[in-house]
XYZ file of C-alpha atoms in Angstrom:
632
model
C 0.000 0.000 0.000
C 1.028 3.737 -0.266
C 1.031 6.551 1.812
C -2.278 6.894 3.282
C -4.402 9.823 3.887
C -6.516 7.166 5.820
C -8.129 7.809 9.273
C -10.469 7.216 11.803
C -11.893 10.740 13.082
C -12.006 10.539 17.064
C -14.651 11.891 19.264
C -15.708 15.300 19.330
C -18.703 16.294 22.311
C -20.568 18.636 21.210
C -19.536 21.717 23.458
C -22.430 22.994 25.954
C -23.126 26.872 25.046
C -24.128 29.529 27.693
C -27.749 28.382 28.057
C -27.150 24.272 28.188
C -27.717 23.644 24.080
C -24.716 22.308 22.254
C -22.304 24.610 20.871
C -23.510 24.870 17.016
C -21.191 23.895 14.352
C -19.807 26.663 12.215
C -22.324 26.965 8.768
C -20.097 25.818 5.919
C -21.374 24.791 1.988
C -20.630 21.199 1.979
C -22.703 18.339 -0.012
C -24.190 15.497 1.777
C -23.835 12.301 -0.323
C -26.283 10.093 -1.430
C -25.514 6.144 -2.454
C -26.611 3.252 -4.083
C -26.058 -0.180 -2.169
C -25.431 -3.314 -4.304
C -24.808 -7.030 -2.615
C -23.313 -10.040 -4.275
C -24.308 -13.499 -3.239
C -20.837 -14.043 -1.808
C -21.175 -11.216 0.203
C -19.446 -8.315 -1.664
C -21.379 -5.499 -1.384
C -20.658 -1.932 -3.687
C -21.243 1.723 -2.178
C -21.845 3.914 -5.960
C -22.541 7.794 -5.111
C -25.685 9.366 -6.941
C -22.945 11.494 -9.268
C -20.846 8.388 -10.421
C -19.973 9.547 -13.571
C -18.617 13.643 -13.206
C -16.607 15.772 -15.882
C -13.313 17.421 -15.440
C -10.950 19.444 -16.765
C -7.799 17.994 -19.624
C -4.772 19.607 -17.663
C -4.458 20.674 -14.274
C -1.917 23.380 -16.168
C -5.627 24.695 -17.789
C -6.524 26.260 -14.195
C -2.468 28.209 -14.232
C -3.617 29.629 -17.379
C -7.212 30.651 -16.347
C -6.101 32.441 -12.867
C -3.427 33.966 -14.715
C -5.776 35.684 -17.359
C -8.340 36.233 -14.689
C -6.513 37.509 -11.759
C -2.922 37.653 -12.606
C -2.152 39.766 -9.551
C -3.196 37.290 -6.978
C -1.095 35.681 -5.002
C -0.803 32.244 -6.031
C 2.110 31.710 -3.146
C 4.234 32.899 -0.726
C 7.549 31.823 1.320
C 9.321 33.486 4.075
C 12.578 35.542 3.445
C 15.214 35.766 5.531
C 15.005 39.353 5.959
C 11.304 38.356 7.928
C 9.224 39.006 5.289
C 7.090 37.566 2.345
C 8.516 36.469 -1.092
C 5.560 36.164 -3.051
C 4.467 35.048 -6.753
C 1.274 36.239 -8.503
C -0.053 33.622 -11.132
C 1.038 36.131 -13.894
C 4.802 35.528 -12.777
C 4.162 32.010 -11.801
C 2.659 30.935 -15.784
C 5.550 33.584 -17.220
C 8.730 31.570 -15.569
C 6.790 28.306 -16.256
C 6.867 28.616 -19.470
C 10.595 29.738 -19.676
C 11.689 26.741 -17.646
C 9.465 24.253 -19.642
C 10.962 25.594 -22.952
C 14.328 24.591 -21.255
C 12.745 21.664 -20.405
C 11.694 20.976 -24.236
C 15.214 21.318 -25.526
C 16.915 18.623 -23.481
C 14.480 15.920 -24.759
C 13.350 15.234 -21.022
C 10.490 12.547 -20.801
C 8.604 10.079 -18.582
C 11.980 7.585 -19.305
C 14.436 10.641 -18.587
C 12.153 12.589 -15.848
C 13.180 15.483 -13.717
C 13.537 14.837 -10.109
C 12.989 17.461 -7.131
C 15.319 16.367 -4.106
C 14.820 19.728 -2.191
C 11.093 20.172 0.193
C 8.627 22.531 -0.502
C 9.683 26.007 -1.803
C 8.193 28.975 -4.719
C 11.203 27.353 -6.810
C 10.165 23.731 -6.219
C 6.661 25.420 -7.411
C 8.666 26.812 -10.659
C 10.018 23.858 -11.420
C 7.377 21.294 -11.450
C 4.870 23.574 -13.451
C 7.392 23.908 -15.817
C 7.786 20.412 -16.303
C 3.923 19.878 -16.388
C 3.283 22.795 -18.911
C 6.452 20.531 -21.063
C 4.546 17.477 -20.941
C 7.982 16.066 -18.895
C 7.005 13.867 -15.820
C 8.424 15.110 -12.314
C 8.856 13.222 -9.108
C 9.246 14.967 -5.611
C 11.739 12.423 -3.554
C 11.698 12.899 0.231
C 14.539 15.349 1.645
C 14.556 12.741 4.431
C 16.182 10.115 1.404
C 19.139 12.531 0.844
C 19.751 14.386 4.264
C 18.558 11.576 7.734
C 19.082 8.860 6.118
C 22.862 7.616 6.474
C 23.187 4.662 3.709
C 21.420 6.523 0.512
C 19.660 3.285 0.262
C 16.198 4.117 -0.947
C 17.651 7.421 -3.288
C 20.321 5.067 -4.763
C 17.039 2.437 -5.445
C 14.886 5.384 -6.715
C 17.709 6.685 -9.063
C 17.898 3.001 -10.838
C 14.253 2.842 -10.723
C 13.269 6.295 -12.427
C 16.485 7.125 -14.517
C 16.305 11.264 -14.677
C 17.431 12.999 -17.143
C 17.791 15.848 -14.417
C 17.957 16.897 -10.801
C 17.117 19.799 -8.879
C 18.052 20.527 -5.676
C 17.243 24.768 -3.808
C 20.655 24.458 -2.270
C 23.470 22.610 -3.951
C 25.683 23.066 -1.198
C 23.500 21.025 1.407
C 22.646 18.030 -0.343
C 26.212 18.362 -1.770
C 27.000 14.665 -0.469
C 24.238 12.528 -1.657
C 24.111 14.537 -4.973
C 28.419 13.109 -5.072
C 27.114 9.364 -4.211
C 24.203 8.935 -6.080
C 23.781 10.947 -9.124
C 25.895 10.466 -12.847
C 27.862 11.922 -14.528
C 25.535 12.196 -17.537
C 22.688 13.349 -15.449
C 22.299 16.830 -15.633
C 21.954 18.779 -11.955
C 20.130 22.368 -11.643
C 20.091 23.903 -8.437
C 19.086 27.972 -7.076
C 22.142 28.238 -5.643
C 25.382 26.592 -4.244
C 27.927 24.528 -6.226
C 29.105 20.977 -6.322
C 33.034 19.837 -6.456
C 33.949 18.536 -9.807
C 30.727 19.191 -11.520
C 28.998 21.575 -13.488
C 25.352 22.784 -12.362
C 22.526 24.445 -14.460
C 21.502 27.621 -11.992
C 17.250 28.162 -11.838
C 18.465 31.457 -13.341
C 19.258 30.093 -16.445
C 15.808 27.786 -16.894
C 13.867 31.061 -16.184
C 15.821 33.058 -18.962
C 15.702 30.297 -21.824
C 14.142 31.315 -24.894
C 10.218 30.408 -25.670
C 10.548 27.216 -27.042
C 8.320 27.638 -30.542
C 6.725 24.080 -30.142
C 5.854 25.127 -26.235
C 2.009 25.699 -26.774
C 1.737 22.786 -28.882
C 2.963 20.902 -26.693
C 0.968 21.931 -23.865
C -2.555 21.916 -25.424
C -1.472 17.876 -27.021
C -1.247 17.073 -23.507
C -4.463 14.484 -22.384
C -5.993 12.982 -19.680
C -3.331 10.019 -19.526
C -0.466 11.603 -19.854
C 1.394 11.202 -17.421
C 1.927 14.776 -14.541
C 4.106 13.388 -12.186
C 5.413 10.414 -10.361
C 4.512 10.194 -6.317
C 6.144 7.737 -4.136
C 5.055 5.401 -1.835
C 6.366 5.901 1.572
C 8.200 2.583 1.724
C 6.856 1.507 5.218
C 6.473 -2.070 3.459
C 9.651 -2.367 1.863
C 11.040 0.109 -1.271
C 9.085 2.926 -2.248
C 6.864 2.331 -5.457
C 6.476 5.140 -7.894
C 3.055 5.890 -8.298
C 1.494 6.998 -11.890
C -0.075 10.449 -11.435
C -2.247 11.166 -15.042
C -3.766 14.382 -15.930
C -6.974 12.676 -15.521
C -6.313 11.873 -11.830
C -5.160 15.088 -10.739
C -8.217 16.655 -12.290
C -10.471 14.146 -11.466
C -9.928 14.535 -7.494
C -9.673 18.400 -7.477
C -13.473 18.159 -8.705
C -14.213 15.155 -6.444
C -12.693 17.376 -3.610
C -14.940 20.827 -4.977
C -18.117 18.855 -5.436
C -17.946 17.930 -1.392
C -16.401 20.540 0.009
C -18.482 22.622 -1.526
C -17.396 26.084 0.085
C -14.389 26.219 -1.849
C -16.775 27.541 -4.645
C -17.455 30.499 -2.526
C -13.928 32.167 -1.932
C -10.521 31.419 -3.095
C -8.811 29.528 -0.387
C -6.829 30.652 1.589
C -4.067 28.026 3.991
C -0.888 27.547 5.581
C 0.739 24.652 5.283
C 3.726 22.643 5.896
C 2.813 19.468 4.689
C 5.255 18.274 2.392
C 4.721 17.742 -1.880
C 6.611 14.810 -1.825
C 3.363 13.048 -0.415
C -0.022 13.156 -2.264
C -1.359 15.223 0.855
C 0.517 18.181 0.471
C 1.350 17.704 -3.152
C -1.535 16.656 -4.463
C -4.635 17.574 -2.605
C -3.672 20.937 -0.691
C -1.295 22.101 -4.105
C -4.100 21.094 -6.597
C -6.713 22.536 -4.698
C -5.204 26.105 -4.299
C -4.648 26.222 -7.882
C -7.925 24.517 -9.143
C -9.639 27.092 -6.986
C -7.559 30.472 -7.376
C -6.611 30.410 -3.655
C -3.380 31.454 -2.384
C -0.872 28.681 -0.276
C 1.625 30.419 2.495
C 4.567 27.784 2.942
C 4.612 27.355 6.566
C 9.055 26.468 7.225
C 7.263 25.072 10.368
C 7.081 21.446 11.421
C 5.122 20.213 14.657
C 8.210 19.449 16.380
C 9.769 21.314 19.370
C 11.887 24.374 17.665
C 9.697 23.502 14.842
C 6.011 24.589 15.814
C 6.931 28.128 16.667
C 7.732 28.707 13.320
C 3.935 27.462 12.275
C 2.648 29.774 15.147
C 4.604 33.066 13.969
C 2.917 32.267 10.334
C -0.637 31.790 11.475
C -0.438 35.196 14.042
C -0.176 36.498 10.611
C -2.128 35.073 7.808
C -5.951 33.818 8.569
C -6.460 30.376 6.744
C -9.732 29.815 5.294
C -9.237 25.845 5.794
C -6.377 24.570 7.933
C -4.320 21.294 7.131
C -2.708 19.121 8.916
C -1.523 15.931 10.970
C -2.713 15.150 14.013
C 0.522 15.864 15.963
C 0.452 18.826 14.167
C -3.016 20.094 15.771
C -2.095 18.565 18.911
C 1.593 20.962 18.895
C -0.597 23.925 17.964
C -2.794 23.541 21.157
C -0.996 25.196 24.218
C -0.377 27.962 22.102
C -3.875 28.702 21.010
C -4.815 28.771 24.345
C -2.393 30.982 25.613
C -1.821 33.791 22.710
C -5.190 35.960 22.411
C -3.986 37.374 18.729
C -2.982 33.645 17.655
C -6.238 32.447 18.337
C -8.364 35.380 16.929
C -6.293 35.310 13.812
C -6.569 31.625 13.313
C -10.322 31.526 13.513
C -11.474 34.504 11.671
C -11.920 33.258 8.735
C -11.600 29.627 9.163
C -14.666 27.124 7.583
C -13.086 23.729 8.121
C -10.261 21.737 9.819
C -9.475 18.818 7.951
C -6.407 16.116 9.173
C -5.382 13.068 7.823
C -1.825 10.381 8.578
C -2.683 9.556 12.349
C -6.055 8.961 13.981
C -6.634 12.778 16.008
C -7.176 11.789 19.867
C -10.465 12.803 21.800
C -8.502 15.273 23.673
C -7.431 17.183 20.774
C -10.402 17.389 18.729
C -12.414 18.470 22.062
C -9.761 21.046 22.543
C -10.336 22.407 19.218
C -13.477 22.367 19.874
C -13.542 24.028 22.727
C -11.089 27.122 21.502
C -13.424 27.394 18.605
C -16.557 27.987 20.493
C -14.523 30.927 22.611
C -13.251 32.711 19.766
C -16.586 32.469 17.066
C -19.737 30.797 19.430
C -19.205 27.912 16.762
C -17.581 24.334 16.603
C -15.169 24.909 13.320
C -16.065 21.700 11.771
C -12.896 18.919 11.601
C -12.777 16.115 8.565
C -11.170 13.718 7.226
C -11.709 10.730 5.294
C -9.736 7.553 3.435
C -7.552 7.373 0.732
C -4.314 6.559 -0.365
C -1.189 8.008 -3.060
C -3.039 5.707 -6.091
C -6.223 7.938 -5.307
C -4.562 10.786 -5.779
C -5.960 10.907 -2.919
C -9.293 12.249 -2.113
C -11.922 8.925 -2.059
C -14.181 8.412 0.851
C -15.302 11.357 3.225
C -17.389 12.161 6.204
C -19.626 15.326 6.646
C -19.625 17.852 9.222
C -22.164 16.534 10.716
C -21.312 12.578 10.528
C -17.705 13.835 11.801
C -17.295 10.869 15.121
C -14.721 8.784 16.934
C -13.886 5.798 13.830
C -16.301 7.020 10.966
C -14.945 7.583 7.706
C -17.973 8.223 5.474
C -18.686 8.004 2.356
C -17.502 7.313 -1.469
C -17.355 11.300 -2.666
C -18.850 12.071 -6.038
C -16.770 9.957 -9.212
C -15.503 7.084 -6.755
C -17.130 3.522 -6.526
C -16.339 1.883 -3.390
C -16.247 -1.822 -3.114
C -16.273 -4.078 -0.127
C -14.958 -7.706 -0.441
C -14.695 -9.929 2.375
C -11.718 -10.730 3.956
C -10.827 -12.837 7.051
C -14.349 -12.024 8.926
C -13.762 -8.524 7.651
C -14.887 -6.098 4.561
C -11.771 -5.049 2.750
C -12.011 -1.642 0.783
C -11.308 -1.294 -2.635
C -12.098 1.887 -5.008
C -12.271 2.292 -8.821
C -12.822 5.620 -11.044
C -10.644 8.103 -12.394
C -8.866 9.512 -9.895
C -7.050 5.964 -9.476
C -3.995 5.478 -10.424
C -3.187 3.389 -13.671
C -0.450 1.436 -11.609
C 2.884 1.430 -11.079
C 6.326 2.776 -13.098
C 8.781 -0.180 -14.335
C 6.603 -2.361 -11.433
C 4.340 -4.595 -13.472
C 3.692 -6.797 -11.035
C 3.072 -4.882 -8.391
C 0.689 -3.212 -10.662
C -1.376 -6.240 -11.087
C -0.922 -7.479 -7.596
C -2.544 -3.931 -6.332
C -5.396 -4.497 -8.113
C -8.929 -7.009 -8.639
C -10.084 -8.744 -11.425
C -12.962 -5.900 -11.785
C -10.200 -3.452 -11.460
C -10.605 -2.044 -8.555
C -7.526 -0.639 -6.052
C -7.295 -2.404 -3.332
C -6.428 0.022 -0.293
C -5.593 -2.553 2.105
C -8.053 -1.368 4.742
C -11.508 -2.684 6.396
C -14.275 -0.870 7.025
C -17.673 -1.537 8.561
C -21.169 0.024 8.203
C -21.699 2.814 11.326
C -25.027 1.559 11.534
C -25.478 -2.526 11.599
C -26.039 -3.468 8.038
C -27.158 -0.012 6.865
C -24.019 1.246 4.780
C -26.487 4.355 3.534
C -25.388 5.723 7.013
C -21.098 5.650 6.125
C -18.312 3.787 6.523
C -16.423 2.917 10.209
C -12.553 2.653 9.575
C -11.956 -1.308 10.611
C -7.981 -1.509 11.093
C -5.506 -2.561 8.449
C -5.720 -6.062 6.899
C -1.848 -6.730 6.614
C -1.673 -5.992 10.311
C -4.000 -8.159 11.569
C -2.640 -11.709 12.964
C -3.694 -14.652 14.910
C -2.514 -15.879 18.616
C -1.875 -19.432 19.114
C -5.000 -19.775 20.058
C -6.389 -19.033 16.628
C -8.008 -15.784 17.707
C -7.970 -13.196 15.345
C -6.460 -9.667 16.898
C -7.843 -5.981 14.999
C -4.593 -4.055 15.478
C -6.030 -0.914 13.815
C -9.007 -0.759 16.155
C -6.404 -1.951 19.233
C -3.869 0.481 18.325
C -6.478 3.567 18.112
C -7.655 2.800 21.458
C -4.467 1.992 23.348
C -3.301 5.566 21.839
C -6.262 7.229 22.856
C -6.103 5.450 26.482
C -2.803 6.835 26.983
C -3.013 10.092 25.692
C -0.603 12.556 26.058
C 1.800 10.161 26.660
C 1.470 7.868 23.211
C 2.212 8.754 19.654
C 1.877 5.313 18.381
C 2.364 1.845 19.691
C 3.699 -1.193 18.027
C 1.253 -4.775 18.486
C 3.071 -7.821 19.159
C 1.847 -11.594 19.363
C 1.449 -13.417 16.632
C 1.774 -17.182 17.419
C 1.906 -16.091 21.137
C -0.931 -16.667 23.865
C -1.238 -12.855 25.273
C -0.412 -9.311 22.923
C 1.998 -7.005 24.164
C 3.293 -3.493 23.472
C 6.273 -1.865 21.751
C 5.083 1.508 22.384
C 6.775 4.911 21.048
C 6.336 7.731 23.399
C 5.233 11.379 22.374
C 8.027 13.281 23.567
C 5.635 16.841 24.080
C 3.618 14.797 26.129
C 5.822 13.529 28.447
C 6.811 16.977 28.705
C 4.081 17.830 29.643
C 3.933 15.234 33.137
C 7.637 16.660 33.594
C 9.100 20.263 32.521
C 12.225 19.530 33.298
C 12.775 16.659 30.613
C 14.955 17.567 28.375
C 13.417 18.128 24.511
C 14.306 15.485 22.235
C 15.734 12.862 24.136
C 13.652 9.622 23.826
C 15.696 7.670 26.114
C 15.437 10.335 29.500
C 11.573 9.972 28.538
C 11.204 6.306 28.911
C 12.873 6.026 31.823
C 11.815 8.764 33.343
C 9.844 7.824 37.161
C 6.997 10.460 36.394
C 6.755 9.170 32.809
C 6.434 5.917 33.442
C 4.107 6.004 36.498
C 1.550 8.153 34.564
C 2.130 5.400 31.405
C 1.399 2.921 33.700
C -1.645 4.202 35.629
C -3.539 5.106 32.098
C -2.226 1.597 31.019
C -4.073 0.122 33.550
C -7.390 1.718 32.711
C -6.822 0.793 29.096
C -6.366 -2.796 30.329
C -9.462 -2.940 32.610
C -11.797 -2.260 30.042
C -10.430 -5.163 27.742
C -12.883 -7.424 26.700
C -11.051 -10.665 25.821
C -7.668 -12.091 24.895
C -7.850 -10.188 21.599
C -8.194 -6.888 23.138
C -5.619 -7.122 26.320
C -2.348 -5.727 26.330
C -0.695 -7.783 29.187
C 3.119 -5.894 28.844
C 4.170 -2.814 27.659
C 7.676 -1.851 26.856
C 8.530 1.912 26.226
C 10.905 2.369 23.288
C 14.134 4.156 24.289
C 15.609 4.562 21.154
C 15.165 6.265 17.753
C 13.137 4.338 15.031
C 15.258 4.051 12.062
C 14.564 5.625 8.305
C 17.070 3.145 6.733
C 15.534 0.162 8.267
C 11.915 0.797 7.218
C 10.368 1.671 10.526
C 9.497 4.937 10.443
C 8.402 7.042 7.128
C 9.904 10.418 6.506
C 5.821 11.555 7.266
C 6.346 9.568 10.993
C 4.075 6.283 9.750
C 5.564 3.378 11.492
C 6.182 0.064 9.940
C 4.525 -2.299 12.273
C 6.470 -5.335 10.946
C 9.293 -3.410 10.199
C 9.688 -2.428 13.659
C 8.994 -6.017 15.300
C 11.225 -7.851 13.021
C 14.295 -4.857 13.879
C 13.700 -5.217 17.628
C 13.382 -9.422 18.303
C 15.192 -8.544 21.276
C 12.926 -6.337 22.555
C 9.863 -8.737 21.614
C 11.390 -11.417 23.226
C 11.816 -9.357 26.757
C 8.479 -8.739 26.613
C 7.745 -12.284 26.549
C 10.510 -13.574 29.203
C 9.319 -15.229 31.948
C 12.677 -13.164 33.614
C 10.943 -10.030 32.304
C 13.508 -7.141 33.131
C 12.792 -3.938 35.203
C 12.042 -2.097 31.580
C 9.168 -3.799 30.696
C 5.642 -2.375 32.375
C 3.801 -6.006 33.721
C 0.305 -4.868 35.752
């Protein structure tokens, strides 16, 4: 499977206002769905929205063109200078240097076998250069800084470099990713960079792209461009092995942005307006929160921010200053922003004035946070900003299932959104989820089989996930996220054990203290607990820890009491064998990029991590359990 934009939402109450009535939720334009239900005899059963069959646009490039003739002074985006303030680029300038650099794009005879591949993270000349390689018709993949600058072996850029074969690189800064440029790029491949330099080899400045010549086949080009040609490459995250380079069409990128208008239907009633970190080299940020600032005329402020201590003040100094009309992000991300909402009057008045929705995806968002948000909401405006979120994945480009504002619980999903059929086989006492239309990807690059393997014999993509009906055998009412299938393993006792359901609720037991926790047992007669501790929450039982250090957390006394006390409540309302944690072991150490355990986004490998730490799976399971591991 791919990087997932696939969650449960978590519980929000609905707030109390002065006179005892719950807090209303802020009015926003936003279409409730309407399905078909169709059952097979052997149990598969398909979910078809009313508007199966939509229209969209040729080229997501058409939308550059139309806000540039129609409001060519806007501000398409903006990035922070170091001087403090705002570089910013109207669509006018952004559709001018796009064409420049895709004429220089034309003349090196750049295609999907010889595409051009971003190493640096989000920036306006990141922007430049993959419209300018749309507007050529010249596929473009956005790689993961993470690949070139945490990780320590080069081991999935050196696989991604035999895998897609550019014809050339850009990097912003030459200078820092000076080293894995040296190990992993040749000779022959050409290397463009805004600035820097490289030892023993000659680089193409940005400055030259944007000053080439009008290519006089440019506008040919562009308008020959069709739904299946191909816009860009996205990868996988590789949290089950190599990353796979996912087929992004024309079709697919216009496809969603209409999928994504014809729900959220407020979009059609201002440009948008958001700040956001989240990074292009994942169909999130890249696809969804990219596409729909341009499909709609809105303007994108790059938040330099990350939700990471040192990091988050950066995201608070940018949203004291620009009001978001919908806000994006992960759940830690929302969770970071909290204590300062609460405590800075202009933060919070400048994040809410204008804001219609809240919409997360890459981590289930925890009771605590959502109510919070809640909560801050109703002070600032008298209204509960509505929070969303829905399923789907990088081959979905990736909007595909949604819930409402008002369907918005702890666990529900929704529904298929306008375009996508939803399908539901059975699977191990389970309904797996599987999704056809054109926002689906057409398969894999150079990965044949995986292509095939990915998908059914009706050709539907198969997400990997379960879901059940909210309501018992009434799927008109949405879809309850049901856990991942590849996760899910037997004890010895041939008992079946959820881990997506089991994971969501050991998280949300533990809360602050949990970012994720890894499920161990297969073959064994109890389940245990690798668990990975939020760092800001354990700061949060003791000041005085010091930031960053994963090791003083988990064996810190005041850490591990508090784990331990909301363990036990988490283990008290167990049900059966499936559902009990016995032992709990707190992590101590970093997860590792290299091996597979962690994502560059955060996603943890569940088998990744148990088959890198047998040692600490076996302790768990000693009957000479050390002092480390948490036994109630």
């Amino acid at each position: 499977m791919s990087l997932k934009a696939d969650l449960s939402l978590q519980a929000s109450a609905a707030l109390p206002s002065s006179g005892g009535a719950p807090a209303p939720l802020r009015p926003i334009s936003f279409k409730d769905p309407a399905i078909t239900v169709d059952r097979r005899g052997d149990g598969t059963i398909y979910l078809r929205p009313s508007d199966l069959h939509i229209g969209y646009p040729v080229r997501l490039t058409d939308s550059l063109y139309r806000w540039a003739n129609t409001a060519p002074d806007r501000v398409f985006m903006a990035e922070r200078e170091a001087a403090g303030g705002w570089r910013k680029i109207t669509y006018a300038e952004l559709l001018n240097a796009s064409r420049h650099i895709a004429s220089a794009l034309l003349a090196r005879n750049l295609s999907a076998e010889r595409p051009v591949v971003i190493l640096s993270g989000n920036s306006i000349d990141h922007a430049l250069v993959a419209f300018g390689a749309m507007l050529a018709d010249v596929p473009f993949c956005p790689v993961s800084p993470a690949y070139s600058l945490i990780s320590k072996d080069y081991g999935k850029l050196a696989y991604l470099m035999n895998l897609l074969t550019p014809g050339l690189i850009f990097v912003e800064d030459a200078d820092q990713f000076s080293a894995a440029l040296q190990a992993n790029v040749p000779d022959a491949v050409e290397i463009a960079a805004s600035r820097g330099s490289l030892p023993g080899r000659a680089l193409t400045t940005l400055a030259e792209l944007k000053t080439a010549p009008l290519h006089a086949d440019l506008e040919r080009v562009h308008q020959a461009i069709g739904p299946d040609s191909i816009a860009k490459f996205l990868l996988t995250s590789g949290s089950t092995g190599n990353p796979k380079a996912v087929i992004n069409t024309q079709r697919m990128l216009c496809a969603n942005q209409v999928m994504i208008r014809e729900s959220m239907t407020f979009l059609k009633e201002e440009p948008p307006v958001i700040v956001d970190w989240l990074p292009w080299n994942h169909t999130f940020g890249g696809n969804h929160n990219v596409g729909l600032v341009l499909f709609n005329g809105g303007s994108l402020y790059l938040d330099a921010g990350k939700p990471t201590p040192g990091g988050i003040e950066e995201t608070v100094r940018n949203l004291k200053e620009i009001s978001p009309t919908v806000y994006f992000n992960v759940p830690k991300g929302f969770e970071s922003l909290l204590p300062y909402l609460r405590e800075d009057a202009q933060l919070r008045q400048t994040f809410f004035s204008k804001l219609q929705a809240m919409f997360f995806s890459g981590a289930a968002l925890s009771p605590f946070v959502w109510t919070s948000l809640d909560e801050l909401s109703v002070q600032e405006t008298g209204f509960r900003v509505p929070v969303l979120t829905g399923l789907g994945a990088t081959e979905s480009a990736p909007f595909s299932i949604s819930a409402t504002p008002h369907t918005s619980r702890s666990g529900h999903i929704g529904l298929p959104v306008p375009g996508n059929e939803i399908k539901l086989a059975p699977c191990n006492g389970k309904l797996e989820l599987r999704v056809r239309g054109p926002n689906v990807t057409p398969g894999y690059w150079r990965q044949p089989d995986l292509t095939d393997a990915a998908f059914d014999e009706e050709g539907f993509y198969k997400f990997g996930d379960a879901a059940k009906p909210a309501r018992p055998d009434d799927f008109s009412a949405g879809l309850d996220f049901d856990g991942r299938i590849a996760e899910d393993f037997k004890l010895a006792s041939g008992t079946w054990v959820s881990v997506g359901p089991l994971r969501a609720r050991f998280i949300a037991a533990c809360a602050p203290l949990v970012r994720d926790v890894v499920i161990a047992g297969i073959n064994r007669d109890e389940v245990t607990a690798l668990v990975v501790l939020d760092l800001d929450g354990c700061r949060l039982i003791n000041p005085a820890l010091p930031p960053g250090d994963i090791s003083a957390c988990a064996r810190d006394a005041a850490v591990r009491s508090a784990f331990r006390q909301r363990f036990a409540a988490f283990q008290a309302a167990a049900t059966g064998s499936s559902t009990r944690v016995v032992r709990a072991l707190l992590i101590d150490a970093p997860l590792s990029i290299d091996r597979g355990e962690v994502t560059d986004k955060g996603s943890i490998n569940q088998r990744a991590v148990l088959e890198h730490r047998k040692a600490l799976v076996e302790a768990l399971y000693s009957l000479d359990a050390s002092a480390d591991v948490i036994t109630l």
